[in-house]
Every structure is written in C-alpha cells, then in structure tokens.
Amino acid sequence: MTDSQFNTPKKFLNEYYGSLCSSYQSIIPFYDPASQISISHEDNVAALSNTNIMERMLGLHHKKKVIKVLVSCFEYHMLSAHDFLMCVLGQFVYHDNSTVRFSHTFIVDCSNMFVIKNEILKVLDEEIIYKAIDFKEKVNNASNTIRIVRGQDKNRSKLVVDFAKYGKLMAVEVEKNDILIEYEDEEMVKNLVNDVSFIKSKGYKVEFN
C-alpha cells in the first residue's frame, strides 16, 4: 500500500464530511446523475435512488444541521487505481447537540475529482435493552396513555424501545390490534407529542387522549 493510496481515501473523508458540515448543498458536487444512493434509518428499507441528494439528507436528518462528524473508524479497499470502496462508522453531531451513530459505505471514483458512484448511509438505532422493562398489562391512567394504531403488527420489543425513550412506561396493554401505552406522567406524553413527526417517520400511527 502506497502513501498516496492511503491519503486519497482519507482526503475524500475530510473533504466530504467537511462539506457536509458546511451545508447539505455543499456535498452536491460529489455526485453525478449516475450516482446510486441509499439513505435511511436502520429500521427502514431504502430503495436505490439518484434523486435530489439534498432532499434525501434533509429527510434523514429531520432538517437538523450537522455541525460535526466524528469518525470512529474507517476501512477501504482500492478497487483499481481510480476507484475505492470505503466503509465508515461514526457519529453525526447536530446543532442542538443531539447525536446519532451511522454506518456509511461508498464506492468513489477518484480518477479526476471525487465522485461518489455508490453510497449506502444508515443512521443506527442505538437503543439497547440490557434488562427486561417491567410494566403492567393494563393501563390505569387514561390521561397518560397513548394508542398505537395496529401496534400488534409491529415488533413488540422494538416498539417498547422506541416509545420508552420518551419516559418511563407504566403499562402496555393489547386492545384488539392496537397497543395502549401508559406513561408515568403527562409530561412524558408531551415529549412524544413534540416528536410525533419522527415517530410517524418510523411507521407508527399514534392517537392521544
């Protein structure tokens, strides 16, 4: 492996993520009409597309601005003298100091300027349950309860993880094909209300009392 072979992928990372932190529009020159792009969250399946990259990025990041990209590790293979495959694990830091981890894979043409031929970006779900969450099977306080329409169609463990991030769960009740979730207090329900667009983007339909 020559120094130039190592420096080329590293230079690409610096230029690409540096541009991303400037603005989503700044990364457009890294793509051409033939670029194949797949961008999604871990629990969603994304179809290959070469549609507007800025719209895809805004959708993924929920219109937050990325101000820093922390790369924990990266590996690459030179496919030829003119292109390379690269896999990156890292973390996006947003303007509101929230963070998400991601997996990013590229095939890049470096024959003239950096042009992304193929890209797969996955924002990772970091919620991990290390012990069982203890809750009742019947809701008691309607004012602290939400209804997940057709919640029975969802993966139960994933559903509990997704909604537990908004507060302590007191009860999870099955009602026909719906799931009722009772939180410890109304403030936790408000937290969910404020983030309902994100919950909808994950495929949930939520009704509030």
Short mmCIF file of C-alpha atoms in Angstrom, two decimals:
data_model
loop_
_atom_site.label_atom_id
_atom_site.label_comp_id
_atom_site.label_asym_id
_atom_site.label_seq_id
_atom_site.Cartn_x
_atom_site.Cartn_y
_atom_site.Cartn_z
CA MET A 1 0.00 0.00 0.00
CA THR A 2 1.49 3.34 -1.03
CA ASP A 3 1.16 6.61 0.86
CA SER A 4 -0.89 8.05 -2.00
CA GLN A 5 -3.32 5.12 -1.83
CA PHE A 6 -3.87 5.79 1.88
CA ASN A 7 -4.04 9.56 1.54
CA THR A 8 -6.63 9.51 -1.25
CA PRO A 9 -9.47 7.87 0.77
CA LYS A 10 -8.53 9.89 3.85
CA LYS A 11 -8.60 13.10 1.80
CA PHE A 12 -12.03 12.14 0.47
CA LEU A 13 -13.37 11.72 4.02
CA ASN A 14 -12.02 15.09 5.10
CA GLU A 15 -13.43 16.86 2.06
CA TYR A 16 -16.81 15.11 2.06
CA TYR A 17 -17.63 15.41 5.76
CA GLY A 18 -16.14 18.90 5.86
CA SER A 19 -18.55 19.91 3.10
CA LEU A 20 -21.45 18.16 4.86
CA CYS A 21 -20.82 20.24 7.98
CA SER A 22 -20.87 23.39 5.87
CA SER A 23 -24.27 22.67 4.31
CA TYR A 24 -26.15 19.83 2.65
CA GLN A 25 -25.92 21.73 -0.62
CA SER A 26 -22.11 21.69 -0.41
CA ILE A 27 -21.94 17.92 -0.98
CA ILE A 28 -23.83 18.03 -4.29
CA PRO A 29 -20.58 18.29 -6.37
CA PHE A 30 -19.57 14.85 -5.04
CA TYR A 31 -22.40 13.26 -7.06
CA ASP A 32 -23.30 12.96 -10.71
CA PRO A 33 -26.52 11.81 -12.43
CA ALA A 34 -25.34 8.18 -12.40
CA SER A 35 -24.71 8.07 -8.63
CA GLN A 36 -26.72 5.37 -6.87
CA ILE A 37 -27.72 6.38 -3.34
CA SER A 38 -29.43 4.53 -0.50
CA ILE A 39 -30.12 6.64 2.63
CA SER A 40 -32.28 5.54 5.55
CA HIS A 41 -32.60 4.71 9.23
CA GLU A 42 -31.62 1.26 10.44
CA ASP A 43 -35.20 0.02 10.74
CA ASN A 44 -36.26 1.24 7.29
CA VAL A 45 -35.56 -0.25 3.88
CA ALA A 46 -34.36 2.31 1.35
CA ALA A 47 -34.59 1.78 -2.38
CA LEU A 48 -31.66 2.76 -4.58
CA SER A 49 -32.16 6.22 -5.96
CA ASN A 50 -30.32 9.06 -7.64
CA THR A 51 -32.89 11.67 -6.65
CA ASN A 52 -32.03 15.04 -5.13
CA ILE A 53 -29.32 14.36 -2.55
CA MET A 54 -30.11 17.48 -0.53
CA GLU A 55 -33.74 16.41 -0.08
CA ARG A 56 -32.62 12.93 0.96
CA MET A 57 -30.22 14.33 3.55
CA LEU A 58 -32.80 16.74 4.94
CA GLY A 59 -35.26 13.89 5.27
CA LEU A 60 -32.74 11.67 7.04
CA HIS A 61 -31.61 14.34 9.50
CA HIS A 62 -35.12 15.78 10.07
CA LYS A 63 -33.90 19.21 8.91
CA LYS A 64 -31.27 19.44 11.63
CA LYS A 65 -27.86 20.85 10.71
CA VAL A 66 -24.84 18.57 11.04
CA ILE A 67 -22.07 20.63 12.65
CA LYS A 68 -19.53 17.87 13.25
CA VAL A 69 -18.81 14.33 12.07
CA LEU A 70 -16.87 12.10 14.43
CA VAL A 71 -15.30 9.13 12.61
CA SER A 72 -14.61 6.24 14.97
CA CYS A 73 -13.07 4.03 12.29
CA PHE A 74 -12.88 3.52 8.54
CA GLU A 75 -11.59 0.87 6.18
CA TYR A 76 -11.16 0.87 2.43
CA HIS A 77 -10.14 -1.31 -0.50
CA MET A 78 -8.60 0.08 -3.67
CA LEU A 79 -10.71 -1.48 -6.42
CA SER A 80 -8.40 -0.09 -9.07
CA ALA A 81 -6.00 2.81 -9.45
CA HIS A 82 -9.02 5.05 -10.00
CA ASP A 83 -11.68 3.97 -7.51
CA PHE A 84 -12.03 2.63 -3.99
CA LEU A 85 -14.57 1.06 -1.64
CA MET A 86 -14.82 2.63 1.82
CA CYS A 87 -16.79 1.78 4.97
CA VAL A 88 -17.09 4.34 7.77
CA LEU A 89 -18.51 4.14 11.30
CA GLY A 90 -19.07 7.40 13.10
CA GLN A 91 -21.38 9.88 14.74
CA PHE A 92 -23.25 12.93 13.46
CA VAL A 93 -23.37 15.87 15.88
CA TYR A 94 -26.25 18.30 15.27
CA HIS A 95 -26.62 22.00 16.00
CA ASP A 96 -28.80 21.20 19.04
CA ASN A 97 -26.03 18.92 20.45
CA SER A 98 -28.02 15.75 19.78
CA THR A 99 -26.07 12.91 18.19
CA VAL A 100 -26.67 9.75 16.17
CA ARG A 101 -24.31 6.99 15.10
CA PHE A 102 -24.11 5.92 11.49
CA SER A 103 -22.67 3.41 9.06
CA HIS A 104 -21.57 4.84 5.71
CA THR A 105 -20.34 2.91 2.68
CA PHE A 106 -19.01 4.46 -0.53
CA ILE A 107 -17.60 3.47 -3.87
CA VAL A 108 -15.72 6.54 -5.07
CA ASP A 109 -14.21 7.39 -8.44
CA CYS A 110 -11.01 9.32 -7.76
CA SER A 111 -9.63 9.43 -11.31
CA ASN A 112 -10.07 13.19 -11.62
CA MET A 113 -12.12 14.58 -8.76
CA PHE A 114 -14.00 12.66 -6.07
CA VAL A 115 -17.29 11.35 -7.49
CA ILE A 116 -19.47 9.00 -5.45
CA LYS A 117 -20.63 6.14 -7.65
CA ASN A 118 -22.48 4.20 -4.93
CA GLU A 119 -23.44 5.16 -1.39
CA ILE A 120 -25.28 3.46 1.47
CA LEU A 121 -25.91 5.56 4.58
CA LYS A 122 -27.65 4.06 7.61
CA VAL A 123 -28.43 6.00 10.79
CA LEU A 124 -28.20 3.42 13.55
CA ASP A 125 -30.71 2.69 16.29
CA GLU A 126 -28.67 2.80 19.49
CA GLU A 127 -31.44 1.78 21.85
CA ILE A 128 -30.34 -1.44 23.55
CA ILE A 129 -32.26 -3.13 26.34
CA TYR A 130 -29.91 -4.80 28.81
CA LYS A 131 -32.68 -5.95 31.12
CA ALA A 132 -36.40 -6.50 30.77
CA ILE A 133 -38.61 -3.46 31.26
CA ASP A 134 -41.16 -4.20 33.98
CA PHE A 135 -44.65 -2.82 33.30
CA LYS A 136 -48.28 -3.75 33.89
CA GLU A 137 -50.53 -5.32 31.26
CA LYS A 138 -53.47 -2.95 31.87
CA VAL A 139 -53.42 0.84 31.65
CA ASN A 140 -54.82 2.74 34.62
CA ASN A 141 -54.49 6.46 33.88
CA ALA A 142 -56.09 7.47 30.57
CA SER A 143 -54.57 10.97 30.59
CA ASN A 144 -51.07 9.49 30.48
CA THR A 145 -51.95 6.91 27.82
CA ILE A 146 -51.40 6.84 24.07
CA ARG A 147 -52.78 4.47 21.46
CA ILE A 148 -50.59 2.94 18.76
CA VAL A 149 -52.94 2.02 15.94
CA ARG A 150 -52.31 -1.50 14.64
CA GLY A 151 -49.41 -1.78 17.06
CA GLN A 152 -49.83 -5.55 17.07
CA ASP A 153 -48.37 -5.54 13.56
CA LYS A 154 -45.08 -4.15 14.90
CA ASN A 155 -42.18 -5.94 16.53
CA ARG A 156 -43.10 -5.74 20.23
CA SER A 157 -39.56 -5.37 21.57
CA LYS A 158 -38.74 -2.67 19.03
CA LEU A 159 -42.00 -0.85 19.79
CA VAL A 160 -41.27 -0.80 23.52
CA VAL A 161 -37.75 0.50 22.91
CA ASP A 162 -38.97 3.24 20.55
CA PHE A 163 -41.55 4.58 23.00
CA ALA A 164 -39.59 4.05 26.23
CA LYS A 165 -37.15 6.75 25.15
CA TYR A 166 -39.84 9.37 25.89
CA GLY A 167 -40.30 8.34 29.52
CA LYS A 168 -40.98 5.55 31.97
CA LEU A 169 -43.60 3.05 30.80
CA MET A 170 -46.12 2.03 33.45
CA ALA A 171 -48.30 -0.29 31.35
CA VAL A 172 -48.53 -1.80 27.88
CA GLU A 173 -51.97 -3.17 27.02
CA VAL A 174 -53.17 -5.00 23.93
CA GLU A 175 -56.60 -3.89 22.75
CA LYS A 176 -57.67 -5.81 19.67
CA ASN A 177 -54.98 -4.90 17.13
CA ASP A 178 -53.89 -1.71 18.90
CA ILE A 179 -51.34 -1.17 21.66
CA LEU A 180 -52.05 1.17 24.59
CA ILE A 181 -49.04 2.61 26.39
CA GLU A 182 -49.31 4.37 29.74
CA TYR A 183 -46.50 6.70 30.82
CA GLU A 184 -45.62 7.69 34.37
CA ASP A 185 -46.83 11.28 33.90
CA GLU A 186 -48.33 13.63 31.32
CA GLU A 187 -45.01 15.39 30.70
CA MET A 188 -43.71 12.23 29.07
CA VAL A 189 -46.71 12.20 26.74
CA LYS A 190 -45.89 15.82 25.84
CA ASN A 191 -42.34 14.75 24.98
CA LEU A 192 -43.82 12.31 22.49
CA VAL A 193 -46.26 14.89 21.10
CA ASN A 194 -43.33 17.22 20.40
CA ASP A 195 -41.56 14.47 18.46
CA VAL A 196 -44.59 12.96 16.75
CA SER A 197 -43.26 13.65 13.24
CA PHE A 198 -40.25 11.45 13.95
CA ILE A 199 -42.46 8.70 15.38
CA LYS A 200 -44.61 8.82 12.24
CA SER A 201 -41.49 8.57 10.09
CA LYS A 202 -40.75 5.25 11.83
CA GLY A 203 -44.11 3.90 10.65
CA TYR A 204 -46.24 4.39 13.77
CA LYS A 205 -49.72 5.91 13.88
CA VAL A 206 -50.31 7.37 17.34
CA GLU A 207 -53.53 8.69 18.86
CA PHE A 208 -53.62 10.83 22.00
CA ASN A 209 -56.40 11.14 24.58
#
